[in-house]
Short mmCIF file of C-alpha atoms in Angstrom, two decimals:
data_model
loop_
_atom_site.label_atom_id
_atom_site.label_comp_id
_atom_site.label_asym_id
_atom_site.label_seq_id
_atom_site.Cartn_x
_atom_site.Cartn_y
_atom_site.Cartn_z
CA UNK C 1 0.00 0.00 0.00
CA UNK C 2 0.99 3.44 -0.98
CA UNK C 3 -1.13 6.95 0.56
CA UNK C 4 -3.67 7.10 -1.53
CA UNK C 5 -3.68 3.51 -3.73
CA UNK C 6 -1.12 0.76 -4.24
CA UNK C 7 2.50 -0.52 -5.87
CA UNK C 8 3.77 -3.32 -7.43
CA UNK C 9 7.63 -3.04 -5.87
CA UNK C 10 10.31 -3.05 -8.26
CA UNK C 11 10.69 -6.55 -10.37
CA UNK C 12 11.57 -8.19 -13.36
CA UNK C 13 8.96 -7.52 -15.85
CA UNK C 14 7.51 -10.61 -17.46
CA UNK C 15 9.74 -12.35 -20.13
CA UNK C 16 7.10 -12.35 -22.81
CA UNK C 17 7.20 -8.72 -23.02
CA UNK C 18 8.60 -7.40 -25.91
CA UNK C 19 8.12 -3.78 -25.16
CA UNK C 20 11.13 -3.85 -22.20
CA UNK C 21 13.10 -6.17 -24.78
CA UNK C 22 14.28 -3.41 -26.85
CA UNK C 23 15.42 -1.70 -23.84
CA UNK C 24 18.13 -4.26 -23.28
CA UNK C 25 20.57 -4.88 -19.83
CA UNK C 26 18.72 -6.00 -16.53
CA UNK C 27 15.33 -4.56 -16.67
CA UNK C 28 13.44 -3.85 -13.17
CA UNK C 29 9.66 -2.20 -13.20
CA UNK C 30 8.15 -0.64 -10.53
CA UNK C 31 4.13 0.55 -11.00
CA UNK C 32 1.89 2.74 -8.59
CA UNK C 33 -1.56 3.49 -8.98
CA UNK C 34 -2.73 5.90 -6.92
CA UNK C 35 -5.86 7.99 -6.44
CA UNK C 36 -7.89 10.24 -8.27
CA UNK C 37 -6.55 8.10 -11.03
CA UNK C 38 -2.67 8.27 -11.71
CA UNK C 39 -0.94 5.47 -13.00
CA UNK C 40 3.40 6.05 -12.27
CA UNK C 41 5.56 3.28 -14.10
CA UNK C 42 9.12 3.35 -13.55
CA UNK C 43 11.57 1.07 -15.01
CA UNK C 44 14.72 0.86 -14.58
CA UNK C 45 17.61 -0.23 -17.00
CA UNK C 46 21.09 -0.48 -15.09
CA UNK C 47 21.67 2.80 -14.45
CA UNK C 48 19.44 4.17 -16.49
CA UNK C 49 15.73 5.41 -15.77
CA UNK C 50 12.31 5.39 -17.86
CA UNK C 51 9.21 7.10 -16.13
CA UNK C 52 5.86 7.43 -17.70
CA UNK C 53 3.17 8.67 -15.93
CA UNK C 54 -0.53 8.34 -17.35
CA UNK C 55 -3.58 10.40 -15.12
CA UNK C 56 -7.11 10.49 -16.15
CA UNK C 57 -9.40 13.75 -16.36
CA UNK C 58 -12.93 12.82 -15.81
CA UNK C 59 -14.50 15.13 -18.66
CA UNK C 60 -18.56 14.04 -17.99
CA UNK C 61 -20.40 10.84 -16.60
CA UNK C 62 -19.22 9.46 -19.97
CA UNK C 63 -16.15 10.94 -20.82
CA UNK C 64 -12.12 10.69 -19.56
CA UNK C 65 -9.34 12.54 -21.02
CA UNK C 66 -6.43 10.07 -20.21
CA UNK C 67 -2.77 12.33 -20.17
CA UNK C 68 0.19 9.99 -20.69
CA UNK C 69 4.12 11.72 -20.55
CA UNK C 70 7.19 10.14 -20.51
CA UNK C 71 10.71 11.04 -19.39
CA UNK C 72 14.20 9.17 -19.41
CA UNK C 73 17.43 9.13 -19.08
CA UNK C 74 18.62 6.77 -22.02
CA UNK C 75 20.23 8.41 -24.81
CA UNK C 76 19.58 6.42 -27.50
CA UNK C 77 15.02 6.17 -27.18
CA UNK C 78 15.56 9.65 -28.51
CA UNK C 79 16.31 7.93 -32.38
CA UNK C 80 12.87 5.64 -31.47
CA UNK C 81 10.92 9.22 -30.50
CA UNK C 82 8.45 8.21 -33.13
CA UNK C 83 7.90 4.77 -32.28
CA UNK C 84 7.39 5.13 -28.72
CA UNK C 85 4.46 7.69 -29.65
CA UNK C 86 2.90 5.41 -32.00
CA UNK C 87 3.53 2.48 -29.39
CA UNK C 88 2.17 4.53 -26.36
CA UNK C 89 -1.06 5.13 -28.70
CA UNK C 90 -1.40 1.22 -29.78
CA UNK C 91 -0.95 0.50 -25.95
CA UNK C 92 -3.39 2.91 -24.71
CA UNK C 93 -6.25 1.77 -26.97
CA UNK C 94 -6.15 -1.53 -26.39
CA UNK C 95 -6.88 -0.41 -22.68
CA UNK C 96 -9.34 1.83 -23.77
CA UNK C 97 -11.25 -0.44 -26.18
CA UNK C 98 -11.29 -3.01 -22.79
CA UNK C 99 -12.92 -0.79 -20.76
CA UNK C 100 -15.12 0.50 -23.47
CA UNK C 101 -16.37 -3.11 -23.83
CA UNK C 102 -16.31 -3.74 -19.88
CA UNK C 103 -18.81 -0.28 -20.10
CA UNK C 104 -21.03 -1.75 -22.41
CA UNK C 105 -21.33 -4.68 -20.32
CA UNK C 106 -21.81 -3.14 -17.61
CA UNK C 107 -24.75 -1.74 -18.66
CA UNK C 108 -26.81 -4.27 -17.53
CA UNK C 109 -25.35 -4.12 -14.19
CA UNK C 110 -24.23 -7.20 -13.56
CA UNK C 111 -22.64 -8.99 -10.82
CA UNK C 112 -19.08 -8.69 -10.88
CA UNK C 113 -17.21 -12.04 -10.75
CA UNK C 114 -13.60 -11.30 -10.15
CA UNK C 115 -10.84 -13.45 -9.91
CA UNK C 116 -8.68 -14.21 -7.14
CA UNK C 117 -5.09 -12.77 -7.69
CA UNK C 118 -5.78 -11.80 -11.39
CA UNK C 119 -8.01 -9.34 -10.21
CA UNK C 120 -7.00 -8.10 -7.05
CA UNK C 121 -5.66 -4.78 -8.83
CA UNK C 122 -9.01 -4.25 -9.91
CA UNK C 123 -10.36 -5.43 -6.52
CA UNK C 124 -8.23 -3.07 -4.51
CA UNK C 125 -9.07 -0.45 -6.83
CA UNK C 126 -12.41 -0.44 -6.27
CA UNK C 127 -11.99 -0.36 -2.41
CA UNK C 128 -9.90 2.14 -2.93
CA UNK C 129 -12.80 4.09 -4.45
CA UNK C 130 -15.39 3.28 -1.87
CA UNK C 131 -13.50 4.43 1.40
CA UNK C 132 -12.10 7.62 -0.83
CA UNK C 133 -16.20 8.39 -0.79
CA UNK C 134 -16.78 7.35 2.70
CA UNK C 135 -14.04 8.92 3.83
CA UNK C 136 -15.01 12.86 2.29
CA UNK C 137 -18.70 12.26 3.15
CA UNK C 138 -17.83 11.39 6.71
CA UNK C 139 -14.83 14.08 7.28
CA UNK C 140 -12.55 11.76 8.29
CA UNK C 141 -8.44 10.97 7.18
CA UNK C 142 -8.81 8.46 4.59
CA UNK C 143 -7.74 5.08 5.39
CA UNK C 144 -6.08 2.49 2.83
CA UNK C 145 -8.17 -0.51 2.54
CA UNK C 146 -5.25 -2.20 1.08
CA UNK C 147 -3.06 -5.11 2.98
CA UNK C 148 0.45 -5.59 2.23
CA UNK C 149 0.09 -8.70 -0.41
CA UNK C 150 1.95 -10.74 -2.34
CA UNK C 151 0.46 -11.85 -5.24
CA UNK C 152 2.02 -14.14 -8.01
CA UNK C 153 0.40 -15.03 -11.79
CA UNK C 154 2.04 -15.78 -15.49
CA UNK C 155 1.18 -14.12 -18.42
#
């Protein structure tokens, strides 16, 4: 548990993953979400750092503006500039068509059946969100609903 959310401490990222391949050397990722909705990634490549940090601006009931930026410390990503935009935008819409389809279904307001450790992010997230309400309508310090956990899964 973090303040206001959770982390995933530092660790190798998944071997599958491509996207830290082409960074090379030992690769370590650390993620925190945090509320109102900010998303901090930070991996770390020897020496060298890679931060991007990704918010979302509730627009309407409907509507989020989601603000990704990115900053390092490895020379060379500046020759892949263009890729890593067109990479950041395949990423993000992948998420975005998920939760546009999780939206649709949840139109019919079903019960949510969530899986044990594969989605106790999403879990935690939405406790998160629940004492963050209790906690301004009953003018009280907001406590973190989230245990220190380990949690272990393949992809």
């Amino acid at each position: 548990p973090v303040e206001y959310g959770f982390q995933m401490i530092q660790h190798k990222p998944s071997s599958n993953s491509k996207a830290y391949k082409i960074l090379g050397g030992e690769i370590t990722t650390e993620i925190t979400f945090s509320l109102p909705s900010v998303r901090i990634e930070h991996i770390r490549v020897g020496k060298r750092n890679f931060y991007a940090f990704t918010g979302l601006t509730p627009l309407n009931d409907k509507q989020t503006r989601i603000h990704q930026v990115m900053y390092w410390d490895i020379p060379w990503l500046i020759l892949i500039k263009p890729f890593l935009k067109w990479f950041t935008h395949f990423f993000l819409y992948q998420d975005i068509d998920a939760v546009n389809k999780q939206q649709e279904g949840l139109k019919y307001d079903p019960a949510l059946m969530l899986i044990k450790d594969a989605d106790t992010q999403a879990k935690w997230y939405y406790a998160l969100k629940e004492e963050w309400t209790k906690h301004l309508a009953e003018d009280r310090p907001f406590q973190n609903p989230v245990k220190e956990t380990e949690l272990r899964w393949r992809s």
